[in-house]
PDB file of C-alpha atoms and ligand atoms in Angstrom:
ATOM      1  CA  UNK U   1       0.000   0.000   0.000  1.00  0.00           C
ATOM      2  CA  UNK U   2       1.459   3.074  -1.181  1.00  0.00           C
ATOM      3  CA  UNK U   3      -0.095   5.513   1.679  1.00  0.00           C
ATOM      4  CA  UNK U   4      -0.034   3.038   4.593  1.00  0.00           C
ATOM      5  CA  UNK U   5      -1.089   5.254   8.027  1.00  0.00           C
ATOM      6  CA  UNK U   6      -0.989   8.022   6.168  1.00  0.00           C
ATOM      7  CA  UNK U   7      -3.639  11.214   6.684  1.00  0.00           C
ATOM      8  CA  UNK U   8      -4.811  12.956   3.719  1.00  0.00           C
ATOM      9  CA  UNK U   9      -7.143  15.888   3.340  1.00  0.00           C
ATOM     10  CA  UNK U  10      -8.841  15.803  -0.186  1.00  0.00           C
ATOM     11  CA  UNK U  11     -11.046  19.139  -0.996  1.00  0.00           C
ATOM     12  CA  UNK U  12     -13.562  18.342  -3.821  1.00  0.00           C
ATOM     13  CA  UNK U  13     -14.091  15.037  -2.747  1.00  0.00           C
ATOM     14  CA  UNK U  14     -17.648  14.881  -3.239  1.00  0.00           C
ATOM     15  CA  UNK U  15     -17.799  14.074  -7.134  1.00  0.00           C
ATOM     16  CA  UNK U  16     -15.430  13.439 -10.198  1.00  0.00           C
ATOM     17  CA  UNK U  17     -11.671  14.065  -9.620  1.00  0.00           C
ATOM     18  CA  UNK U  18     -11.435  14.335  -6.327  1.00  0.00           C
ATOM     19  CA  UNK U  19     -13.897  11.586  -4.955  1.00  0.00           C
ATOM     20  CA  UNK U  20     -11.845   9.327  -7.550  1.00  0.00           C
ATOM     21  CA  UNK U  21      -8.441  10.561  -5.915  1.00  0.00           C
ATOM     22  CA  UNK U  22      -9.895  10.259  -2.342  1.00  0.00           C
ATOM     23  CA  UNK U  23     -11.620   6.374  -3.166  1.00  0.00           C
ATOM     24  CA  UNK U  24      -7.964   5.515  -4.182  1.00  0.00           C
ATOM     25  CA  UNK U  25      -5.953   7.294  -1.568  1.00  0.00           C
ATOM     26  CA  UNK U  26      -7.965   5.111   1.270  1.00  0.00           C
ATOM     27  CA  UNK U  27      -7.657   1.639  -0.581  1.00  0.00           C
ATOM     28  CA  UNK U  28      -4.077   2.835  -0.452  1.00  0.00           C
ATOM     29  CA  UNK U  29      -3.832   2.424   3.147  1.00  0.00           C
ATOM     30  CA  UNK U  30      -4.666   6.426   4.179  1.00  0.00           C
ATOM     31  CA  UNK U  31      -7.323   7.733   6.390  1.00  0.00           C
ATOM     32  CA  UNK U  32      -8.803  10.642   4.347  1.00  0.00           C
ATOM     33  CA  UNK U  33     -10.656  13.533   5.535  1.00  0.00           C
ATOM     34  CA  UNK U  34     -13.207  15.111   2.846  1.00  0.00           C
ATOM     35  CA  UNK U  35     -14.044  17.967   2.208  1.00  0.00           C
ATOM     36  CA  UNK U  36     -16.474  19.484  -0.326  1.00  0.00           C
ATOM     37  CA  UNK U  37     -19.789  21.717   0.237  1.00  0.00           C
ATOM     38  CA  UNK U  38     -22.473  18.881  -1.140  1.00  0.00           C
ATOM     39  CA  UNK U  39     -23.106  17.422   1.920  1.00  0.00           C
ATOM     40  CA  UNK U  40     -25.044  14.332   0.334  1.00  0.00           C
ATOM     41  CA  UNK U  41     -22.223  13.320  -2.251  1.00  0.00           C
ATOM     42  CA  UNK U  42     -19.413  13.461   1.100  1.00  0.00           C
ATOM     43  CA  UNK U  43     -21.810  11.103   2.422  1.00  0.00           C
ATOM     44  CA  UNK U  44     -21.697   8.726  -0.832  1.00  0.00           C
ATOM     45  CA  UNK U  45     -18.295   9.169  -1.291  1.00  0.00           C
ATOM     46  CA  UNK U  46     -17.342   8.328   2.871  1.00  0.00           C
ATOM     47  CA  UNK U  47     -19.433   5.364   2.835  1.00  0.00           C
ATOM     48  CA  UNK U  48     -17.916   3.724  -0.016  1.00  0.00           C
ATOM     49  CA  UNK U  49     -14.561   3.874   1.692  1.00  0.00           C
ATOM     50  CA  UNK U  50     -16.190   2.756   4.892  1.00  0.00           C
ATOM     51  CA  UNK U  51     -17.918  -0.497   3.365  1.00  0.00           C
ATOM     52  CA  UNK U  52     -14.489  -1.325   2.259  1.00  0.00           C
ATOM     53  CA  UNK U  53     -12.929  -1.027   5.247  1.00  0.00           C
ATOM     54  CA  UNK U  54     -11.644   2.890   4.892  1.00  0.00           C
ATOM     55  CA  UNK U  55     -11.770   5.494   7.194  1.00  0.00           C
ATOM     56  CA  UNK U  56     -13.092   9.185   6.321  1.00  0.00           C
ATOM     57  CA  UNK U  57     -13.702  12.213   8.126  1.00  0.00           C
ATOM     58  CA  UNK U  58     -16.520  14.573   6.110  1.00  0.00           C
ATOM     59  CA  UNK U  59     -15.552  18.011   6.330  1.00  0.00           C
ATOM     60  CA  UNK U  60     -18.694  20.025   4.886  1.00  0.00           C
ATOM     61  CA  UNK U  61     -16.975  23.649   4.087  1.00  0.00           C
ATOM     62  CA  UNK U  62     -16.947  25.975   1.258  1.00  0.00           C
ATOM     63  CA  UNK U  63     -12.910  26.333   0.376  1.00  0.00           C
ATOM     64  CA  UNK U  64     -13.277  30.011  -0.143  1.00  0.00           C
ATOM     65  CA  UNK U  65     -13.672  30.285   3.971  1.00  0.00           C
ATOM     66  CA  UNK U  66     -10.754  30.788   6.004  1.00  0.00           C
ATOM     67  CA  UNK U  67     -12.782  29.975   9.220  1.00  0.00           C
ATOM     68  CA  UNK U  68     -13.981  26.649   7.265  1.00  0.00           C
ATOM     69  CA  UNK U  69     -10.425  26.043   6.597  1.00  0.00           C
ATOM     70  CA  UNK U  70      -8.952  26.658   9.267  1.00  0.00           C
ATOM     71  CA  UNK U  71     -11.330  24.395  11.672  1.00  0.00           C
ATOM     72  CA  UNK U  72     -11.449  21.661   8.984  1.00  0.00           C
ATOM     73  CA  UNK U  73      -7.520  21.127   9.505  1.00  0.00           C
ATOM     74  CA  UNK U  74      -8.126  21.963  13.103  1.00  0.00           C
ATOM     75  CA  UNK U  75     -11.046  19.119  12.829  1.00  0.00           C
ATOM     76  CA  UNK U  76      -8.376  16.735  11.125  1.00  0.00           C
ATOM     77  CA  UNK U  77      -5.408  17.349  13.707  1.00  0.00           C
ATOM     78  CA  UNK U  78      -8.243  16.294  16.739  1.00  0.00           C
ATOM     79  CA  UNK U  79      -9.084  13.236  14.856  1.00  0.00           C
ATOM     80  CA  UNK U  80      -5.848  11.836  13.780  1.00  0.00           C
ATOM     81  CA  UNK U  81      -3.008  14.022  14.747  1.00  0.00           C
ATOM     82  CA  UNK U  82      -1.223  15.076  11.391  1.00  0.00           C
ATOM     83  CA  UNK U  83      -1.675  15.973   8.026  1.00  0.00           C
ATOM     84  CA  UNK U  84       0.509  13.780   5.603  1.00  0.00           C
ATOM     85  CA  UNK U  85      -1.192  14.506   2.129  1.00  0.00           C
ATOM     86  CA  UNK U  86      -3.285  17.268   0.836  1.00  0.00           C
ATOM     87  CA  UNK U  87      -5.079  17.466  -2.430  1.00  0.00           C
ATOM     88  CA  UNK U  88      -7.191  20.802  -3.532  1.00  0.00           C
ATOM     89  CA  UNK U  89      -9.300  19.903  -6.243  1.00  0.00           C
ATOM     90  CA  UNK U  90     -12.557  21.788  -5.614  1.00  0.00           C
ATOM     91  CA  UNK U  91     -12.998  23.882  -8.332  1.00  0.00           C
ATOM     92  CA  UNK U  92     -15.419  25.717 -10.680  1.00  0.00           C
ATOM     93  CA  UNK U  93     -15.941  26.782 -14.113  1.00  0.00           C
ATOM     94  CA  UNK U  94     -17.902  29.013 -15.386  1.00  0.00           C
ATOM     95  CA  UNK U  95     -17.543  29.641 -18.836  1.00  0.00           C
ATOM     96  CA  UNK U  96     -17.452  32.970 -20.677  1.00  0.00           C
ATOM     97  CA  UNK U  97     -15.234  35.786 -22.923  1.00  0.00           C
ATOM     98  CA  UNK U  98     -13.673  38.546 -20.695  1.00  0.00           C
ATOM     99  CA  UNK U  99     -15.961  41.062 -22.640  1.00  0.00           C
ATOM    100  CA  UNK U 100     -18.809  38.796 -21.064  1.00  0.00           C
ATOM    101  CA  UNK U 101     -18.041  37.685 -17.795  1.00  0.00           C
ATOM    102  CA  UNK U 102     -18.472  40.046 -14.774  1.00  0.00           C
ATOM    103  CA  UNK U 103     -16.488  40.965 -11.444  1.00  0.00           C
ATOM    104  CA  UNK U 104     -19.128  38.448  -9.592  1.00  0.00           C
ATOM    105  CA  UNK U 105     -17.892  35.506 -12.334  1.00  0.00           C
ATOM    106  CA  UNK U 106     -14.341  36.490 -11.786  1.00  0.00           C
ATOM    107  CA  UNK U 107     -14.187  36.961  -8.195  1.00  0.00           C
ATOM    108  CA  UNK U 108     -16.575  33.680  -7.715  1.00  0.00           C
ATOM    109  CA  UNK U 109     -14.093  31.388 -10.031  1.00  0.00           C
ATOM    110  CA  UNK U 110     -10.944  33.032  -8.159  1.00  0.00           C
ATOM    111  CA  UNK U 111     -12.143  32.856  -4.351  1.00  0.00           C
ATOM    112  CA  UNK U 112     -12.800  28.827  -5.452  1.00  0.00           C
ATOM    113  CA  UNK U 113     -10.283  27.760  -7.397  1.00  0.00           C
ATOM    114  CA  UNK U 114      -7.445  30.252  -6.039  1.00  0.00           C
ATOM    115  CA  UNK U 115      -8.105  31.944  -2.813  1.00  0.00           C
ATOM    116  CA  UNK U 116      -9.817  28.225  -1.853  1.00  0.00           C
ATOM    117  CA  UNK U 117      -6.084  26.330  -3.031  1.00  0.00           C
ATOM    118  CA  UNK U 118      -4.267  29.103  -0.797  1.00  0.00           C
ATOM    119  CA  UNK U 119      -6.072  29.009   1.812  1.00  0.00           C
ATOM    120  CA  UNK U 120      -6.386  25.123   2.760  1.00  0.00           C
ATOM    121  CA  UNK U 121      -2.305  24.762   1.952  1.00  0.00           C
ATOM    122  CA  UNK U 122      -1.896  28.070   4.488  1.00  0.00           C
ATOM    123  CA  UNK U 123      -3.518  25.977   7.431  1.00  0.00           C
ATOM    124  CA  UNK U 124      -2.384  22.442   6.400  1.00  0.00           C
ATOM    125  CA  UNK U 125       1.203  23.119   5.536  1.00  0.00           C
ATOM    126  CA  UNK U 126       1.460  24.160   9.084  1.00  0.00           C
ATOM    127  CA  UNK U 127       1.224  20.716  10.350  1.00  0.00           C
ATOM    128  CA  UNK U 128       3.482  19.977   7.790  1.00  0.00           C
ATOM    129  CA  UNK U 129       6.318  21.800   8.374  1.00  0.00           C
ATOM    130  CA  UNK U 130       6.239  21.301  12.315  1.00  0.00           C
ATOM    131  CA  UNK U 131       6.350  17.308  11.163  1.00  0.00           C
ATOM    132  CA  UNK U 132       9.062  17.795   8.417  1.00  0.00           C
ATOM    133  CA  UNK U 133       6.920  16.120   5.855  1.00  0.00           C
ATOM    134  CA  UNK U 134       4.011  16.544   3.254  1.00  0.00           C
ATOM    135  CA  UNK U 135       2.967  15.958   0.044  1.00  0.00           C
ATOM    136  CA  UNK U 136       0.662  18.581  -1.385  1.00  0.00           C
ATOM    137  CA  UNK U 137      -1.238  18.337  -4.765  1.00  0.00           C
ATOM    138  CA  UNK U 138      -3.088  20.847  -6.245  1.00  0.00           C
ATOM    139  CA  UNK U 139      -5.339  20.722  -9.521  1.00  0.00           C
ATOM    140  CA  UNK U 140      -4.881  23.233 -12.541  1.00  0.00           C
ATOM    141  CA  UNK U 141      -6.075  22.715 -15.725  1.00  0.00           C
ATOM    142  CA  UNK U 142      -4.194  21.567 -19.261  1.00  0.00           C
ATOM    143  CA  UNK U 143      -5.980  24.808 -20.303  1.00  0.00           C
ATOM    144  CA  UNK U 144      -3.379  27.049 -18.737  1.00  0.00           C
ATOM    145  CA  UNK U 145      -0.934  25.975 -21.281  1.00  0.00           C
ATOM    146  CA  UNK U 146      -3.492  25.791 -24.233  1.00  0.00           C
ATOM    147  CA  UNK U 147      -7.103  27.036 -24.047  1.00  0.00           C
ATOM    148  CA  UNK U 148      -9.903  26.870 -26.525  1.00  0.00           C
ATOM    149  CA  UNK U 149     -11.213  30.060 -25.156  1.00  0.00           C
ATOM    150  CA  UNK U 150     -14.279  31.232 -24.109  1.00  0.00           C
ATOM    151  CA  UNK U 151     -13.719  30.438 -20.046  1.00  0.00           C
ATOM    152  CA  UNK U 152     -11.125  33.466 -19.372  1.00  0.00           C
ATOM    153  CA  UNK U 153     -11.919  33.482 -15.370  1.00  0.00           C
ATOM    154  CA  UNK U 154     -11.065  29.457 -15.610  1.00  0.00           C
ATOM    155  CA  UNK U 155      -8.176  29.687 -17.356  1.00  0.00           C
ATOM    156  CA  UNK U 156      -6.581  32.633 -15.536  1.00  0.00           C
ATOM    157  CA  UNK U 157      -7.585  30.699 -12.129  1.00  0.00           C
ATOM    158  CA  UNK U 158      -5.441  27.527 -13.307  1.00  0.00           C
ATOM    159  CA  UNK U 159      -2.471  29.549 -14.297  1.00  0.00           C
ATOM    160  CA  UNK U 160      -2.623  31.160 -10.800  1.00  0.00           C
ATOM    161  CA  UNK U 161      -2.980  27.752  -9.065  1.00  0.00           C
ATOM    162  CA  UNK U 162       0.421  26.452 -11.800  1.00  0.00           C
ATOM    163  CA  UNK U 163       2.676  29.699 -10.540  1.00  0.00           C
ATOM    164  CA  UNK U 164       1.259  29.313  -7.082  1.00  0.00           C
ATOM    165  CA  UNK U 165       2.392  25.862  -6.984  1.00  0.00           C
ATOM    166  CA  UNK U 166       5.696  26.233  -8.360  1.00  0.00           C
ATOM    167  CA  UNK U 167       6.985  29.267  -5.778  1.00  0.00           C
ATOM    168  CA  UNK U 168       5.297  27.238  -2.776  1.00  0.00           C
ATOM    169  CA  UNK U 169       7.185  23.673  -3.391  1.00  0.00           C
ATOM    170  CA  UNK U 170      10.447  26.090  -3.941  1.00  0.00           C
ATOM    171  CA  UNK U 171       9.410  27.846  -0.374  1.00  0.00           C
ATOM    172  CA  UNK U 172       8.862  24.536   1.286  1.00  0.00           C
ATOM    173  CA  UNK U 173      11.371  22.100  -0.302  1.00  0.00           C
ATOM    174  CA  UNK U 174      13.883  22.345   2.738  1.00  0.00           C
ATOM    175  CA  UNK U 175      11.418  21.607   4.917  1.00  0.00           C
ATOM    176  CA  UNK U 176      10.261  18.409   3.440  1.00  0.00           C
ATOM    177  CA  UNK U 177       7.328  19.333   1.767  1.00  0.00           C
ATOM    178  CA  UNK U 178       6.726  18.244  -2.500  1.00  0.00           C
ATOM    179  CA  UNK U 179       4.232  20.237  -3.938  1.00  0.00           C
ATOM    180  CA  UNK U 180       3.017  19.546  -7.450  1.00  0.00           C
ATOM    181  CA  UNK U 181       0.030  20.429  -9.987  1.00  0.00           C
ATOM    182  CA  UNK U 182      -1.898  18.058 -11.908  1.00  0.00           C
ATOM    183  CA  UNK U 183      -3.225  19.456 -14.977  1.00  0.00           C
ATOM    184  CA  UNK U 184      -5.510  17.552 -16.289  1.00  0.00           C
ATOM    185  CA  UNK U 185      -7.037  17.374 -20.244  1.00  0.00           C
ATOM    186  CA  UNK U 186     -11.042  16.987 -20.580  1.00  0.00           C
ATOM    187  CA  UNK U 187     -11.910  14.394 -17.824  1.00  0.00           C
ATOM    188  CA  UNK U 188     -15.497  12.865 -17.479  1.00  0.00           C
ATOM    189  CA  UNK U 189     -16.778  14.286 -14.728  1.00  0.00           C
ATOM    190  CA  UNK U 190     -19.874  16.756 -13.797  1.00  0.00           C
ATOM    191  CA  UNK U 191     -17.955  19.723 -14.539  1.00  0.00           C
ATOM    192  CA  UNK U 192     -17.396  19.726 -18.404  1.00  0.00           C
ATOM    193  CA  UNK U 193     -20.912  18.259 -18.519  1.00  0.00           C
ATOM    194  CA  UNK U 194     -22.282  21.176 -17.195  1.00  0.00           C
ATOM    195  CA  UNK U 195     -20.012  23.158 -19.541  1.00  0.00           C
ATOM    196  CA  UNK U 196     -21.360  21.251 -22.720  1.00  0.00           C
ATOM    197  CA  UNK U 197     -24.727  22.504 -21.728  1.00  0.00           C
ATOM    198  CA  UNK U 198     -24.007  25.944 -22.247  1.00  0.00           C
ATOM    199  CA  UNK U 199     -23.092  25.205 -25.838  1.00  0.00           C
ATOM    200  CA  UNK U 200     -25.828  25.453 -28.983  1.00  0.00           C
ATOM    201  CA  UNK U 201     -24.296  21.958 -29.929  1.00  0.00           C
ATOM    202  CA  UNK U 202     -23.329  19.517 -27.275  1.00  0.00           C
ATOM    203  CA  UNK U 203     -22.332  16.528 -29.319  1.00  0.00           C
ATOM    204  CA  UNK U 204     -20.242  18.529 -31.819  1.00  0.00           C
ATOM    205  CA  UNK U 205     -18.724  20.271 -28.746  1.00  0.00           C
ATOM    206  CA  UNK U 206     -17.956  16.847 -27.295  1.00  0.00           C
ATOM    207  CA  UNK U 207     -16.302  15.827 -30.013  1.00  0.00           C
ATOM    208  CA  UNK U 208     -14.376  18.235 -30.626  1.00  0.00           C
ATOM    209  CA  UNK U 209     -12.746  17.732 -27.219  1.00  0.00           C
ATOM    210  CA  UNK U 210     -12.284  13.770 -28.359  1.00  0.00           C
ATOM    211  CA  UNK U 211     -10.314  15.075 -31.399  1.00  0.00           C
ATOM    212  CA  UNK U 212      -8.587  17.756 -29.440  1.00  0.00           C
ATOM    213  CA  UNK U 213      -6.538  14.833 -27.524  1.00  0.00           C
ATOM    214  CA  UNK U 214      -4.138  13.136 -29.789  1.00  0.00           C
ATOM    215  CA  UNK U 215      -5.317   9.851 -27.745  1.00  0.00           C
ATOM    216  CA  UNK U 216      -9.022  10.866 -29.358  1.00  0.00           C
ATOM    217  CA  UNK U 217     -10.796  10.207 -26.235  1.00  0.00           C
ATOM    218  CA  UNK U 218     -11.407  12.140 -22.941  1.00  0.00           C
ATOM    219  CA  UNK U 219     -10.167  10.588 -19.684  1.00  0.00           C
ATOM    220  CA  UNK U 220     -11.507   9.167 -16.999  1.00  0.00           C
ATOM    221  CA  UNK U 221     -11.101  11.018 -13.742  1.00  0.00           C
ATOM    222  CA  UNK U 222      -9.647   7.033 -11.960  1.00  0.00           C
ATOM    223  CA  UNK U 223      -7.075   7.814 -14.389  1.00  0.00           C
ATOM    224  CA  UNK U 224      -6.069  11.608 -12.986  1.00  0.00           C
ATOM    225  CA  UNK U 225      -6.801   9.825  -9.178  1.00  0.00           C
ATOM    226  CA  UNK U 226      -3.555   7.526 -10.287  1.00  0.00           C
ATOM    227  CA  UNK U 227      -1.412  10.708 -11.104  1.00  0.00           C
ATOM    228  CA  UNK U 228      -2.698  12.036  -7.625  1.00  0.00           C
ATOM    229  CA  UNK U 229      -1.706   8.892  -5.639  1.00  0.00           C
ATOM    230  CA  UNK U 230       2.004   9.202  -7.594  1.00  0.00           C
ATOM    231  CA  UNK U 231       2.428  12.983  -6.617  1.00  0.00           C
ATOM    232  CA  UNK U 232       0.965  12.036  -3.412  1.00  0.00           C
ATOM    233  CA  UNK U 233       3.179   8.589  -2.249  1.00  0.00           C
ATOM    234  CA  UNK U 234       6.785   8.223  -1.935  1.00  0.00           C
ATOM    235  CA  UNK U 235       7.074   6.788  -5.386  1.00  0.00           C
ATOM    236  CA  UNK U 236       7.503  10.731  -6.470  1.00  0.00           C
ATOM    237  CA  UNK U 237      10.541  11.079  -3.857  1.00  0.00           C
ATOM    238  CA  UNK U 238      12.190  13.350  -5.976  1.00  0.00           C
ATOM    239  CA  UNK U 239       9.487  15.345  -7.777  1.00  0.00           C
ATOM    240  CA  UNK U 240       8.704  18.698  -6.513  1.00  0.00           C
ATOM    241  CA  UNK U 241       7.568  21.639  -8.516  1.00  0.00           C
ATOM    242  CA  UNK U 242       6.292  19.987 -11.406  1.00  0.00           C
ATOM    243  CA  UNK U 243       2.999  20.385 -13.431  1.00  0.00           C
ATOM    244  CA  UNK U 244       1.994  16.985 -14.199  1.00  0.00           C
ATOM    245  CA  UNK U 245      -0.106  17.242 -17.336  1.00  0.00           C
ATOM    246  CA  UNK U 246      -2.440  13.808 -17.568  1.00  0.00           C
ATOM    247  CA  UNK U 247      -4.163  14.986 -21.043  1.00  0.00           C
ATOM    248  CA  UNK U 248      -3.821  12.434 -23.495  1.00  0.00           C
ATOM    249  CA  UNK U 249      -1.066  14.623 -25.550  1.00  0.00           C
ATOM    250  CA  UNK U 250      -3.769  17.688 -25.521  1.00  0.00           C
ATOM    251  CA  UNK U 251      -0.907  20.259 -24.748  1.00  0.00           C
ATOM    252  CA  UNK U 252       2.061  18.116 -26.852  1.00  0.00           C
ATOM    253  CA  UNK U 253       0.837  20.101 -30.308  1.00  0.00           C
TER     254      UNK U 253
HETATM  255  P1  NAP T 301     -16.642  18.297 -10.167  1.00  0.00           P
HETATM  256  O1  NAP T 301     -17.067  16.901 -10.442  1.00  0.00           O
HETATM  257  O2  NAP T 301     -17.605  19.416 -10.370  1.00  0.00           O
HETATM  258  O3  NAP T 301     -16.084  18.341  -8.653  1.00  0.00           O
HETATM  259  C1  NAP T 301     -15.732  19.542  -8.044  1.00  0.00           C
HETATM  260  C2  NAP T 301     -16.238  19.496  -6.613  1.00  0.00           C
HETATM  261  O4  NAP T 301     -15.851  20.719  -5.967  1.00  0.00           O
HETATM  262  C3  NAP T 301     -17.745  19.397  -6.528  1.00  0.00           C
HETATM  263  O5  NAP T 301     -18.138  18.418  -5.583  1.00  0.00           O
HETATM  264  C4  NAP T 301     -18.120  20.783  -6.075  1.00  0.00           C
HETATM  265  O6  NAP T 301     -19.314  20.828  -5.355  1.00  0.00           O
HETATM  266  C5  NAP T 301     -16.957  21.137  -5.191  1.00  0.00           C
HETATM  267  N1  NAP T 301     -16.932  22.561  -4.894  1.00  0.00           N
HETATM  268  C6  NAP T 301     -17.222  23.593  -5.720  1.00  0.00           C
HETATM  269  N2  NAP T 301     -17.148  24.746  -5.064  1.00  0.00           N
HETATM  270  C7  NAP T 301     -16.787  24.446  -3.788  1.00  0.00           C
HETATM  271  C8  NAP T 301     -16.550  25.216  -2.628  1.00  0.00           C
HETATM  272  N3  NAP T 301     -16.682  26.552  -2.640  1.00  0.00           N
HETATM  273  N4  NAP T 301     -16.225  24.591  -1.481  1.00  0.00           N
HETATM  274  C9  NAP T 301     -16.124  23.241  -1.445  1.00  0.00           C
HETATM  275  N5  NAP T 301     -16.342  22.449  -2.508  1.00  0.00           N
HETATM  276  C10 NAP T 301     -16.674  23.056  -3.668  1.00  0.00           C
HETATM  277  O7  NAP T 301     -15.372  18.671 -11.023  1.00  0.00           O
HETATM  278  P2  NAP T 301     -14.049  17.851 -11.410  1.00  0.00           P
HETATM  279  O8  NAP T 301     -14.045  17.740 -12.860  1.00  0.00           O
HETATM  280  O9  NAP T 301     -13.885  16.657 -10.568  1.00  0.00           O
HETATM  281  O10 NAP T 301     -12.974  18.940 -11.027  1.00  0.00           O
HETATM  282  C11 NAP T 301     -12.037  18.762  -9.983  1.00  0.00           C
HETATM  283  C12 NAP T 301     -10.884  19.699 -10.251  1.00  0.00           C
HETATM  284  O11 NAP T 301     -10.257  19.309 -11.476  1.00  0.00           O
HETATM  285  C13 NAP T 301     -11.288  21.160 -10.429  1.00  0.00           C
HETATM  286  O12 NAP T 301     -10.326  21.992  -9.824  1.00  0.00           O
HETATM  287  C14 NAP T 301     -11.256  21.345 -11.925  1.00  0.00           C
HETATM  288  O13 NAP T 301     -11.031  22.683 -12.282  1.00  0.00           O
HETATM  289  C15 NAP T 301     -10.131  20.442 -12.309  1.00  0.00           C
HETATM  290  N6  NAP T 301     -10.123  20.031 -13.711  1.00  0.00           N
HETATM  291  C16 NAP T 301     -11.173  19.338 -14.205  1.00  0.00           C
HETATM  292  C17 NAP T 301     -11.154  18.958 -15.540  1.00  0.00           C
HETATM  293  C18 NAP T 301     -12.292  18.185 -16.166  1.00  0.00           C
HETATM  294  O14 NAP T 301     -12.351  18.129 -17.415  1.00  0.00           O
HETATM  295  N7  NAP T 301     -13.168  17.565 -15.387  1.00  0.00           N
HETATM  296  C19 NAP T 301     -10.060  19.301 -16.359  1.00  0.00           C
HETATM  297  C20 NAP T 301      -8.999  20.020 -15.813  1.00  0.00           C
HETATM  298  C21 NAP T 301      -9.039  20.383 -14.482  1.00  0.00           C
HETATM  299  P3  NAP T 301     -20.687  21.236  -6.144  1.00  0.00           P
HETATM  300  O15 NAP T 301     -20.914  20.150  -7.121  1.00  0.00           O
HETATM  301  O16 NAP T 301     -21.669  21.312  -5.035  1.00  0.00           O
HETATM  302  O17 NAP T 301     -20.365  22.562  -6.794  1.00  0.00           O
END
């Protein structure tokens, strides 16, 4: 088991990327708190590790809180003593040219994806450093290296959350923390469905994402929880600082 006693905090953990990151993290031996606002879907998500012998901690919070934060770590030190792991992938996307979006679209997308990214590795890195350890993962987007438009708030929040992670795993490397990004391509998960149903053609949409990946499919978000568990376990010893782009090729042309 690749996280064996291991605590890991796992925001977004309700649906799609995360709840596939936080399912694998606990058959990989770690106790994982979760954290997401949809109360039912934590539920869903904790019971499935707990029917399989798992433990979880649901942490209903919105990221963009630094009280919620701040007593969700708090929450996780009382249960289990340390924080090992932490993966930020709640996140939002809204759609939109900048001509169209307003200041409540822009400061909604960046108080989620970045402000709520800052503010849960500001209280669990704490933990972290006092221990000497940590393995932090956050979740940008293959879009911050090469968008197809038309989501400007999005795409500027996932090159904040790539520089962001790059200056905090230089920051923190002494002290034994990694820090990486995933950047994922067009995953199945609730999010880009909701995104297809702002388009006048959904299927053409859709496949035009299939074509856009050089492996002509979109992935599955098991296959970005496998990335997660890498930058996450020992196995990535020596890997700090890096974007990890799981895309099917998307940004290699
Ligand atoms: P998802 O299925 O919509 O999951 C995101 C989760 O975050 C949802 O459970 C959502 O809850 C939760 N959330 C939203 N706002 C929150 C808040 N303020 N506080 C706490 N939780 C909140 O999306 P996903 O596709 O798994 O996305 C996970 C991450 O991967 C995101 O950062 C996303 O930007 C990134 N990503 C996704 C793709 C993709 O194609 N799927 C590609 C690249 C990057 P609600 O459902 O209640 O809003």
């Amino acid at each position: 088991m690749k996280l064996k006693d291991r605590i890991a905090i796992v925001t977004g953990a309700a649906s799609g990327i995360g709840a596939a990151s936080a399912r694998l993290f606990a058959a990989e031996g770690a106790r994982v708190a979760l954290v997401d606002l949809d109360e039912g879907g934590l539920a869903a998500v904790a019971d499935e590790i707990r029917a399989k012998g798992g433990e979880a901690l649901e942490i209903v919070a919105d990221v963009s809180r630094d009280d919620q934060a701040g007593a969700g770590v708090d929450r996780v030190l009382q249960a289990w003593g340390k924080v090992d792991v932490l993966m930020t992938a709640a996140g939002i996307s809204l759609g939109g040219t900048v001509d169209k979006i307003d200041e409540a679209i822009w400061d909604r997308t960046f108080a989620i994806n970045v402000k709520g990214t800052y503010l849960w590795v500001h209280h669990a890195i704490r933990p972290m450093i006092a221990a000497g350890s940590g393995a932090i993962v956050t979740v940008g987007s293959q879009l911050a290296q090469a968008s197809l438009g038309k989501n400007a708030a999005y795409v500027a929040s996932k090159g904040a959350i790539a520089s962001f992670t790059k200056t905090i795993a230089v920051d923190h490397a002494a002290q034994g923390i990694r820090v990486n990004a995933l950047m994922p391509g067009v995953i199945d998960t609730p999010m880009p469905a909701r995104s297809l149903q702002r388009q006048a053609d959904p299927e053409a949409a859709r496949q035009v994402w299939r074509q856009r990946h050089p492996m002509g499919r979109i992935g599955q978000p098991e296959e970005v929880a496998r990335a997660a568990l890498f930058l996450a376990s020992d196995d990535s010893s020596f890997v700090t600082g890096t974007l990890l782009f799981v895309d099917g090729g998307w940004t290699a042309h």
